[in-house]
Short mmCIF file of C-alpha atoms in Angstrom, two decimals:
data_model
loop_
_atom_site.label_atom_id
_atom_site.label_comp_id
_atom_site.label_asym_id
_atom_site.label_seq_id
_atom_site.Cartn_x
_atom_site.Cartn_y
_atom_site.Cartn_z
CA MET A 1 0.05 -0.28 -54.45
CA ASN A 2 3.15 1.70 -55.40
CA MET A 3 5.87 2.50 -52.85
CA LYS A 4 4.75 6.09 -52.38
CA LEU A 5 1.16 5.09 -51.60
CA ALA A 6 2.37 2.31 -49.29
CA PHE A 7 4.52 4.81 -47.40
CA VAL A 8 1.59 7.20 -47.06
CA ALA A 9 -0.62 4.38 -45.78
CA ILE A 10 1.95 3.41 -43.18
CA VAL A 11 2.32 7.01 -42.00
CA MET A 12 -1.45 7.47 -41.80
CA THR A 13 -1.86 4.24 -39.81
CA ALA A 14 0.92 5.20 -37.40
CA THR A 15 -0.60 8.66 -36.98
CA ALA A 16 -4.02 7.18 -36.24
CA HIS A 17 -2.54 4.84 -33.61
CA ALA A 18 -0.66 7.74 -32.02
CA GLN A 19 -3.80 9.88 -31.91
CA THR A 20 -5.78 7.04 -30.32
CA ALA A 21 -3.04 6.53 -27.74
CA ASP A 22 -2.98 10.24 -26.94
CA VAL A 23 -6.75 10.29 -26.46
CA GLY A 24 -6.55 7.25 -24.16
CA LYS A 25 -3.73 8.82 -22.18
CA ALA A 26 -5.65 12.05 -21.78
CA ALA A 27 -8.77 10.18 -20.63
CA PHE A 28 -6.71 8.29 -18.05
CA ARG A 29 -5.18 11.51 -16.78
CA GLY A 30 -8.68 12.91 -16.36
CA ILE A 31 -9.68 9.92 -14.23
CA TYR A 32 -6.53 10.24 -12.15
CA GLN A 33 -7.00 13.97 -11.64
CA GLU A 34 -10.63 13.53 -10.61
CA MET A 35 -9.67 10.92 -8.02
CA VAL A 36 -6.81 12.92 -6.51
CA GLU A 37 -8.90 16.08 -6.33
CA ILE A 38 -11.73 14.42 -4.39
CA ASP A 39 -10.74 14.62 -0.74
CA SER A 40 -11.19 11.12 0.67
CA SER A 41 -9.31 11.59 3.93
CA ALA A 42 -10.94 10.51 7.18
CA SER A 43 -11.13 13.97 8.77
CA THR A 44 -12.35 16.15 5.93
CA GLY A 45 -13.27 13.90 3.01
CA SER A 46 -15.40 11.06 1.71
CA CYS A 47 -14.59 7.78 -0.04
CA THR A 48 -18.21 7.67 -1.18
CA LYS A 49 -17.68 10.74 -3.37
CA VAL A 50 -14.90 8.89 -5.19
CA VAL A 51 -17.16 5.85 -5.47
CA HIS A 52 -19.98 7.82 -7.07
CA ALA A 53 -17.58 9.46 -9.53
CA ALA A 54 -16.31 6.02 -10.53
CA GLU A 55 -19.88 4.69 -10.72
CA THR A 56 -20.84 7.45 -13.14
CA ARG A 57 -17.97 6.53 -15.45
CA LEU A 58 -18.67 2.79 -15.25
CA LEU A 59 -22.37 3.22 -16.07
CA ALA A 60 -21.49 5.44 -19.03
CA ALA A 61 -19.16 2.69 -20.30
CA GLY A 62 -22.00 0.16 -20.31
CA PHE A 63 -21.68 -1.70 -17.02
CA ALA A 64 -25.05 -3.18 -16.06
CA ALA A 65 -26.54 -3.03 -12.59
CA ASP A 66 -25.73 -6.69 -11.95
CA ASP A 67 -22.05 -6.05 -12.65
CA LEU A 68 -21.68 -2.94 -10.55
CA GLN A 69 -22.21 -2.77 -6.79
CA VAL A 70 -21.79 0.20 -4.49
CA VAL A 71 -21.36 -1.00 -0.90
CA ILE A 72 -21.70 1.53 1.91
CA PRO A 73 -21.45 0.16 5.47
CA GLU A 74 -24.44 0.97 7.65
CA GLY A 75 -23.89 4.09 9.70
CA LYS A 76 -20.76 5.05 7.74
CA PRO A 77 -22.01 7.09 4.79
CA ASP A 78 -18.54 8.31 3.82
CA ASP A 79 -16.88 4.87 3.86
CA GLY A 80 -18.19 3.67 0.51
CA ASN A 81 -16.73 0.99 -1.75
CA ILE A 82 -17.39 -0.05 -5.34
CA VAL A 83 -17.00 -3.41 -7.07
CA ALA A 84 -17.23 -3.85 -10.85
CA ARG A 85 -17.06 -7.08 -12.83
CA ILE A 86 -16.51 -8.03 -16.47
CA ARG A 87 -17.97 -11.50 -16.72
CA ALA A 88 -16.66 -14.49 -18.62
CA PRO A 89 -19.61 -16.86 -19.15
CA GLY A 90 -18.61 -20.49 -18.79
CA ALA A 91 -15.20 -19.64 -17.33
CA LYS A 92 -13.22 -22.62 -16.10
CA LYS A 93 -11.12 -20.59 -13.67
CA LYS A 94 -12.01 -18.25 -10.83
CA GLY A 95 -11.63 -14.58 -11.57
CA VAL A 96 -8.78 -12.14 -10.97
CA LEU A 97 -9.26 -9.29 -8.51
CA LEU A 98 -7.80 -5.80 -9.04
CA LEU A 99 -7.73 -4.10 -5.63
CA ALA A 100 -6.92 -0.49 -4.78
CA HIS A 101 -7.89 1.65 -1.83
CA ILE A 102 -9.31 5.11 -2.42
CA ASP A 103 -9.00 6.60 1.05
CA VAL A 104 -6.00 8.77 1.84
CA VAL A 105 -4.14 10.04 4.87
CA ASP A 106 -5.18 13.44 6.22
CA ALA A 107 -3.41 16.44 4.68
CA LYS A 108 -3.36 19.97 6.12
CA ARG A 109 -3.17 22.65 3.44
CA ALA A 110 -1.12 24.95 5.70
CA ASP A 111 1.67 22.39 5.90
CA TRP A 112 1.92 21.64 2.17
CA GLU A 113 3.77 23.67 -0.46
CA ARG A 114 0.89 22.99 -2.87
CA ASP A 115 -2.80 22.30 -2.36
CA PRO A 116 -2.87 18.58 -1.42
CA PHE A 117 -6.20 18.09 -3.18
CA LYS A 118 -5.22 19.60 -6.51
CA LEU A 119 -3.28 17.47 -8.98
CA ILE A 120 -0.20 19.47 -9.90
CA GLU A 121 2.35 18.41 -12.52
CA GLU A 122 5.70 20.00 -11.86
CA GLY A 123 9.31 19.08 -12.59
CA GLY A 124 8.47 15.62 -13.88
CA PHE A 125 6.27 14.69 -10.91
CA PHE A 126 2.57 14.59 -10.09
CA TYR A 127 1.90 16.09 -6.64
CA GLY A 128 -1.15 15.53 -4.46
CA ARG A 129 -2.43 13.51 -1.54
CA GLY A 130 -2.99 10.01 -2.87
CA ALA A 131 -1.03 10.74 -6.05
CA ALA A 132 0.98 7.62 -5.25
CA ASP A 133 -0.85 5.95 -2.37
CA ASP A 134 -3.09 4.57 -3.77
CA LYS A 135 -5.05 6.56 -6.32
CA ALA A 136 -2.39 5.88 -8.93
CA MET A 137 -3.35 2.20 -9.06
CA ALA A 138 -7.03 2.95 -8.48
CA ALA A 139 -7.08 5.21 -11.55
CA VAL A 140 -5.17 2.66 -13.64
CA PHE A 141 -7.62 -0.10 -12.75
CA LEU A 142 -10.71 2.03 -13.36
CA ASP A 143 -9.33 3.26 -16.70
CA LEU A 144 -8.57 -0.33 -17.75
CA MET A 145 -12.01 -1.62 -16.82
CA LEU A 146 -13.64 1.21 -18.79
CA ARG A 147 -11.57 0.54 -21.90
CA LEU A 148 -12.08 -3.23 -21.77
CA LYS A 149 -15.83 -2.74 -21.47
CA LYS A 150 -16.02 -0.20 -24.29
CA ASP A 151 -13.84 -2.40 -26.52
CA GLY A 152 -16.16 -5.37 -25.98
CA SER A 153 -13.33 -7.53 -24.65
CA LYS A 154 -14.27 -11.14 -23.89
CA PRO A 155 -12.07 -12.40 -21.05
CA LYS A 156 -11.81 -16.12 -20.38
CA ARG A 157 -12.22 -15.56 -16.66
CA ASP A 158 -14.02 -12.87 -14.68
CA LEU A 159 -12.14 -9.65 -14.09
CA ILE A 160 -13.13 -7.90 -10.86
CA MET A 161 -12.19 -4.44 -9.68
CA ALA A 162 -12.68 -3.34 -6.07
CA LEU A 163 -12.02 0.25 -5.03
CA THR A 164 -12.26 0.25 -1.26
CA CYS A 165 -12.13 2.53 1.76
CA GLY A 166 -10.56 2.26 5.20
CA GLU A 167 -7.04 1.05 4.41
CA GLU A 168 -5.26 4.05 5.89
CA THR A 169 -6.88 4.32 9.31
CA SER A 170 -8.61 2.16 11.90
CA ASN A 171 -11.17 4.92 12.42
CA ARG A 172 -13.04 3.81 9.31
CA VAL A 173 -14.72 0.62 8.22
CA ASN A 174 -12.16 -1.35 6.22
CA GLY A 175 -13.83 -2.09 2.91
CA VAL A 176 -12.01 -5.34 2.16
CA ASP A 177 -12.70 -6.76 5.60
CA TYR A 178 -16.34 -5.66 5.35
CA LEU A 179 -16.83 -7.22 1.92
CA LEU A 180 -15.23 -10.51 2.97
CA LYS A 181 -17.49 -10.73 6.00
CA ASN A 182 -20.71 -9.61 4.33
CA GLN A 183 -20.49 -10.12 0.55
CA ARG A 184 -17.47 -12.26 -0.13
CA GLU A 185 -18.91 -13.44 -3.44
CA LEU A 186 -18.33 -9.96 -4.85
CA ILE A 187 -14.55 -10.14 -4.50
CA ASP A 188 -13.79 -13.85 -4.28
CA ALA A 189 -11.02 -14.64 -6.76
CA ALA A 190 -8.20 -16.99 -7.67
CA PHE A 191 -5.72 -14.26 -6.75
CA ALA A 192 -5.52 -10.49 -6.40
CA ILE A 193 -3.26 -7.70 -7.61
CA ASN A 194 -2.77 -4.95 -5.06
CA GLU A 195 -0.44 -2.17 -3.97
CA GLY A 196 2.74 -2.94 -2.06
CA ALA A 197 5.61 -2.91 -4.54
CA GLY A 198 6.83 -0.93 -7.53
CA GLY A 199 10.30 -0.68 -8.95
CA LEU A 200 13.67 0.59 -7.78
CA LEU A 201 15.51 3.37 -9.60
CA SER A 202 19.16 4.31 -9.17
CA ALA A 203 19.89 7.16 -6.76
CA ASP A 204 19.98 9.66 -9.64
CA GLY A 205 16.65 8.38 -10.95
CA GLN A 206 18.09 7.58 -14.36
CA LYS A 207 18.34 3.79 -14.33
CA HIS A 208 15.76 1.07 -13.73
CA LEU A 209 17.40 -1.41 -11.37
CA VAL A 210 14.80 -3.99 -10.37
CA LEU A 211 11.05 -4.58 -10.67
CA GLN A 212 9.53 -5.67 -7.38
CA VAL A 213 6.68 -8.08 -6.71
CA GLN A 214 5.44 -8.05 -3.15
CA ALA A 215 4.98 -11.50 -1.69
CA GLY A 216 4.13 -11.01 1.95
CA GLU A 217 3.93 -8.12 4.38
CA LYS A 218 4.34 -7.26 8.02
CA VAL A 219 1.23 -6.80 10.13
CA HIS A 220 0.48 -3.46 11.76
CA GLN A 221 -0.41 -4.08 15.40
CA VAL A 222 -1.04 -1.23 17.82
CA TYR A 223 -0.21 -1.43 21.52
CA THR A 224 -0.57 0.94 24.44
CA LEU A 225 1.53 1.47 27.54
CA GLU A 226 -0.60 2.85 30.36
CA VAL A 227 0.20 4.06 33.86
CA THR A 228 -2.46 5.06 36.40
CA ASN A 229 -2.20 6.40 39.93
CA LYS A 230 -4.22 8.45 42.44
CA GLY A 231 -3.03 11.86 41.25
CA GLY A 232 -3.38 14.89 43.53
CA HIS A 233 -2.55 18.57 43.78
CA SER A 234 0.47 19.68 41.77
CA SER A 235 1.72 21.75 44.73
CA ARG A 236 2.54 18.47 46.45
CA PRO A 237 4.65 16.45 43.96
CA GLU A 238 5.10 12.75 44.69
CA ARG A 239 7.78 10.34 43.55
CA ASP A 240 5.22 8.10 41.85
CA ASN A 241 4.28 10.26 38.88
CA ALA A 242 2.42 8.56 36.01
CA ILE A 243 4.14 10.68 33.36
CA TYR A 244 7.65 10.02 34.64
CA ARG A 245 6.99 6.29 34.96
CA LEU A 246 5.58 6.17 31.43
CA ALA A 247 8.58 8.14 30.13
CA ARG A 248 10.98 5.59 31.60
CA ALA A 249 8.95 2.78 30.02
CA THR A 250 8.97 4.35 26.56
CA LEU A 251 12.75 4.82 26.74
CA LYS A 252 13.07 1.09 27.41
CA VAL A 253 10.95 0.39 24.33
CA GLU A 254 13.28 2.66 22.36
CA GLY A 255 16.16 0.36 23.30
CA LEU A 256 14.27 -2.84 22.45
CA SER A 257 15.49 -4.69 19.37
CA PHE A 258 13.53 -7.73 18.21
CA PRO A 259 15.39 -10.81 16.90
CA LEU A 260 16.49 -10.74 13.28
CA GLU A 261 14.35 -12.78 10.86
CA LEU A 262 15.67 -12.97 7.30
CA THR A 263 12.76 -14.41 5.31
CA PRO A 264 13.36 -16.30 2.04
CA VAL A 265 11.66 -13.47 0.13
CA VAL A 266 13.88 -10.77 1.65
CA ARG A 267 17.00 -12.87 1.20
CA GLU A 268 16.20 -13.37 -2.50
CA TYR A 269 15.52 -9.66 -2.88
CA PHE A 270 18.92 -8.88 -1.37
CA ARG A 271 20.59 -11.42 -3.65
CA ILE A 272 19.15 -9.89 -6.82
CA THR A 273 19.21 -6.23 -5.83
CA GLY A 274 22.54 -5.97 -3.99
CA PRO A 275 24.83 -6.16 -7.04
CA LEU A 276 22.59 -3.75 -8.97
CA LEU A 277 22.37 -1.18 -6.18
CA GLY A 278 26.08 -1.22 -5.43
CA GLY A 279 27.78 0.92 -2.80
CA GLU A 280 27.90 0.10 0.88
CA ILE A 281 24.23 -0.87 1.10
CA GLY A 282 24.39 -3.05 -2.01
CA ALA A 283 27.48 -4.83 -0.75
CA ALA A 284 25.78 -5.43 2.61
CA MET A 285 22.70 -6.85 0.89
CA SER A 286 24.85 -9.25 -1.15
CA ALA A 287 26.79 -10.29 1.94
CA VAL A 288 23.66 -11.00 3.98
CA ALA A 289 22.16 -12.96 1.08
CA LYS A 290 25.24 -15.20 1.15
CA ASN A 291 25.61 -15.30 4.92
CA PRO A 292 22.55 -14.23 6.96
CA GLY A 293 24.74 -14.09 10.06
CA ASP A 294 27.28 -11.57 8.73
CA PRO A 295 27.39 -9.07 11.65
CA ALA A 296 29.02 -6.17 9.81
CA ALA A 297 26.65 -6.40 6.85
CA LEU A 298 23.63 -6.69 9.12
CA ALA A 299 24.75 -3.64 11.09
CA THR A 300 24.99 -1.65 7.86
CA LEU A 301 21.49 -2.63 6.80
CA MET A 302 20.04 -1.98 10.23
CA ASN A 303 21.34 1.58 10.10
CA ASP A 304 19.06 2.17 7.12
CA PRO A 305 15.42 2.60 8.28
CA GLY A 306 14.01 1.00 5.15
CA TYR A 307 16.10 -2.16 5.20
CA ASN A 308 16.09 -2.44 8.99
CA ALA A 309 12.29 -2.59 8.79
CA VAL A 310 12.26 -5.81 6.74
CA LEU A 311 14.73 -7.63 8.96
CA HIS A 312 12.68 -7.91 12.13
CA THR A 313 9.64 -6.78 14.08
CA THR A 314 9.75 -3.11 15.06
CA CYS A 315 7.86 -1.03 17.61
CA VAL A 316 7.90 2.76 17.85
CA ALA A 317 6.09 5.26 20.06
CA THR A 318 3.75 7.43 17.99
CA GLN A 319 1.34 9.15 20.41
CA LEU A 320 1.21 10.36 24.02
CA ASP A 321 -1.78 11.25 26.19
CA ALA A 322 -1.30 12.26 29.82
CA GLY A 323 -2.80 14.27 32.63
CA HIS A 324 -6.17 15.96 33.04
CA ALA A 325 -5.31 19.45 34.29
CA PRO A 326 -2.25 21.73 34.36
CA ASN A 327 -2.43 22.08 38.16
CA ALA A 328 -2.99 18.42 39.02
CA LEU A 329 -0.74 15.40 39.25
CA PRO A 330 -1.47 13.04 36.37
CA GLN A 331 -3.89 10.24 37.13
CA ARG A 332 -3.27 8.53 33.82
CA ALA A 333 -0.53 8.53 31.17
CA THR A 334 -0.71 6.53 27.94
CA ALA A 335 1.70 5.96 25.07
CA THR A 336 0.66 4.41 21.77
CA LEU A 337 3.09 2.08 20.03
CA SER A 338 2.96 1.26 16.34
CA CYS A 339 4.42 -2.21 15.84
CA ARG A 340 5.11 -3.81 12.46
CA VAL A 341 5.12 -7.52 13.15
CA MET A 342 6.88 -10.16 11.09
CA GLN A 343 4.86 -13.02 9.63
CA GLY A 344 4.78 -15.94 12.02
CA THR A 345 5.00 -13.75 15.13
CA THR A 346 1.81 -13.40 17.16
CA PRO A 347 0.58 -10.19 18.81
CA GLU A 348 0.89 -11.95 22.16
CA GLN A 349 4.58 -12.68 21.58
CA VAL A 350 5.23 -9.01 20.88
CA LYS A 351 3.24 -8.05 23.99
CA GLU A 352 5.40 -10.37 26.08
CA ALA A 353 8.57 -8.85 24.63
CA LEU A 354 7.33 -5.35 25.47
CA GLU A 355 6.49 -6.38 29.03
CA ARG A 356 9.96 -7.86 29.49
CA ALA A 357 11.60 -4.73 28.14
CA VAL A 358 9.54 -2.37 30.31
CA SER A 359 9.91 -4.61 33.37
CA ASP A 360 7.45 -2.63 35.48
CA ASP A 361 4.23 -4.18 36.72
CA GLN A 362 2.69 -0.71 37.07
CA VAL A 363 2.95 -0.18 33.31
CA LYS A 364 0.08 -2.00 31.65
CA VAL A 365 0.74 -3.26 28.10
CA GLU A 366 -2.37 -3.75 26.00
CA ILE A 367 -3.05 -5.04 22.48
CA VAL A 368 -5.31 -2.66 20.55
CA ARG A 369 -7.61 -4.37 18.03
CA ARG A 370 -5.75 -7.64 17.67
CA ARG A 371 -4.71 -8.35 14.06
CA ASN A 372 -3.69 -11.73 12.72
CA GLY A 373 -0.89 -12.22 10.24
CA SER A 374 -0.78 -14.43 7.17
CA SER A 375 1.76 -16.42 5.20
CA ALA A 376 3.46 -15.22 2.03
CA PRO A 377 1.73 -16.18 -1.24
CA GLU A 378 3.42 -18.60 -3.61
CA LEU A 379 5.03 -16.98 -6.66
CA THR A 380 3.43 -19.25 -9.24
CA ASP A 381 4.18 -19.33 -12.97
CA GLU A 382 0.60 -18.24 -13.61
CA VAL A 383 1.30 -15.00 -11.79
CA MET A 384 4.96 -14.46 -12.65
CA LYS A 385 5.18 -15.33 -16.37
CA PRO A 386 3.12 -12.31 -17.48
CA VAL A 387 5.13 -10.12 -15.09
CA ARG A 388 8.44 -11.24 -16.58
CA ALA A 389 7.13 -10.87 -20.13
CA ALA A 390 5.89 -7.32 -19.50
CA ALA A 391 9.13 -6.38 -17.74
CA ALA A 392 11.23 -7.71 -20.63
CA LYS A 393 9.24 -5.58 -23.07
CA LEU A 394 9.14 -2.36 -21.06
CA TRP A 395 12.48 -2.54 -19.26
CA PRO A 396 14.79 -4.96 -21.11
CA GLY A 397 17.39 -6.53 -18.86
CA VAL A 398 15.79 -5.38 -15.63
CA PRO A 399 15.32 -8.35 -13.25
CA VAL A 400 12.18 -9.17 -11.29
CA ALA A 401 12.64 -9.70 -7.56
CA PRO A 402 10.23 -10.73 -4.81
CA SER A 403 9.92 -8.33 -1.91
CA MET A 404 8.24 -7.97 1.46
CA THR A 405 6.74 -4.66 2.48
CA ALA A 406 7.42 -3.31 5.94
CA GLY A 407 4.08 -1.56 5.87
CA ALA A 408 0.68 -3.17 5.80
CA THR A 409 -1.91 -3.29 3.05
CA ASP A 410 -5.39 -4.68 2.61
CA GLY A 411 -3.71 -7.77 1.23
CA ARG A 412 -3.59 -9.11 4.78
CA TYR A 413 -7.37 -9.55 4.80
CA LEU A 414 -7.40 -11.35 1.45
CA MET A 415 -4.47 -13.59 2.39
CA SER A 416 -6.14 -14.53 5.67
CA ALA A 417 -9.27 -15.37 3.66
CA GLY A 418 -7.31 -17.69 1.36
CA ILE A 419 -7.00 -15.34 -1.63
CA PRO A 420 -3.31 -15.06 -2.66
CA THR A 421 -2.45 -11.38 -3.05
CA TYR A 422 0.50 -9.85 -4.85
CA GLY A 423 1.69 -6.27 -4.65
CA MET A 424 2.85 -4.91 -8.00
CA SER A 425 2.43 -1.62 -9.81
CA GLY A 426 5.34 -1.28 -12.24
CA MET A 427 5.74 2.28 -10.95
CA PHE A 428 9.43 2.94 -10.34
CA GLY A 429 10.98 5.44 -7.97
CA VAL A 430 13.95 6.29 -5.80
CA PRO A 431 13.34 4.94 -2.26
CA GLY A 432 11.48 7.44 -0.12
CA GLU A 433 11.02 10.13 -2.77
CA GLY A 434 7.25 9.70 -3.00
CA ASN A 435 6.78 10.60 0.68
CA ALA A 436 3.48 8.73 0.95
CA HIS A 437 1.62 9.75 4.13
CA GLY A 438 3.93 12.78 4.38
CA LEU A 439 4.08 16.28 2.99
CA ASN A 440 4.02 16.97 -0.74
CA GLU A 441 3.33 13.36 -1.78
CA LYS A 442 4.37 12.76 -5.37
CA ILE A 443 5.01 10.22 -8.12
CA ARG A 444 7.08 10.45 -11.29
CA VAL A 445 4.95 11.23 -14.33
CA THR A 446 6.77 8.68 -16.47
CA SER A 447 6.48 6.07 -13.72
CA LEU A 448 2.72 6.49 -13.55
CA TYR A 449 2.26 6.02 -17.29
CA ASP A 450 4.75 3.13 -17.40
CA GLY A 451 2.88 1.48 -14.54
CA ARG A 452 -0.36 1.88 -16.45
CA GLU A 453 1.15 0.07 -19.44
CA PHE A 454 2.66 -2.65 -17.25
CA LEU A 455 -0.55 -3.34 -15.34
CA GLU A 456 -2.62 -3.46 -18.51
CA SER A 457 -0.19 -5.96 -20.00
CA ILE A 458 -0.28 -8.39 -17.09
CA VAL A 459 -4.04 -8.11 -16.54
CA ARG A 460 -4.79 -8.86 -20.18
CA ALA A 461 -2.49 -11.88 -19.94
CA TYR A 462 -4.22 -13.16 -16.80
CA VAL A 463 -7.70 -13.14 -18.37
CA LYS A 464 -6.95 -14.17 -21.94
#
């Protein structure tokens, strides 16, 4: 072949690859858009609608009935879940689980600048409820399963995808908990990949600083403070007023600070990230990594809501309910506390701390739906080598750091069941910019597509 023909062949091959990539990218965007635009919030939506949309795509890709299960809890028709499996006959290792939740937090159209259930691309971001939390990963996993099935891939261990409901609210049946209790065999695995960590960008959004891998999380435990008394006519006020007593109690909770607990994961994250982040916060992170007792550095970090949250247990008042009539003294007043509890701390220990802080035997402290914590998973070479390899290819020179999330994910159920679970998405952002659970939730367009490439890379490595 002469040089001219060789050049033409190379150009044609490159063009074909580019066209294939564009088609794949467009197909993925279609999946993502469909998911975001199906309202799966607890008040006005349905997880089951997302499940059936995913089921339709999986069946079209060739998944057989035995490898595709739709699980809808009895009496909860909108709390559906779906599990799909690509089997590896004769596999010597247990499978790998890809977990993402498909339910989202409620979103009122009147409060949003854009329709929360329309995927809108604007200014380099995708906007929509669930655009980041967690339909980004759900769409990536579904897209990957479809492509692997269509390509006839032969993994050396089972690859399992579970898209589940009920992560965002206790008012729904939690899909992971339900599956573990009723059909554990569907999602049993050697380890799981889940939400919980992405990557940190510089404040201007221009530089990739560190790729995060979540290894551990706080546990969300709800408590109530309740005051009751005999009430009466509001024309005859009494000193013992349930609302006033509750107000004094909640102010005492506001002043409560739980003991600092610098975990090995958080300390390592500070060590790696501090020098890269720079500034006052970065310097404080580096100082605490060297000396966990540095009071000035700790004070700096505790002034930042995000970093304060990973240093100790926190409790905050989130709801109030009091009185029964505008012309009657209140017979009952209740405050709800959202507590994020450090691993190793029991709900009872937090309850005791709240009782000591309130110091009023007429304020009843109750644990709502007791939740157990779990230990951090081990960062094994099996899990981390593919992560480091993918990071080196996509973001040369960017370090990988373990992290602990201050929130809570469905990983807590898997960890408690003995399935190590790691949060990683490869989706970078500036802290807080996504505003998950808040108004105008968004994710960077480039971050979504980079995360797709990262997740595909590590998953292929895990099952090869």
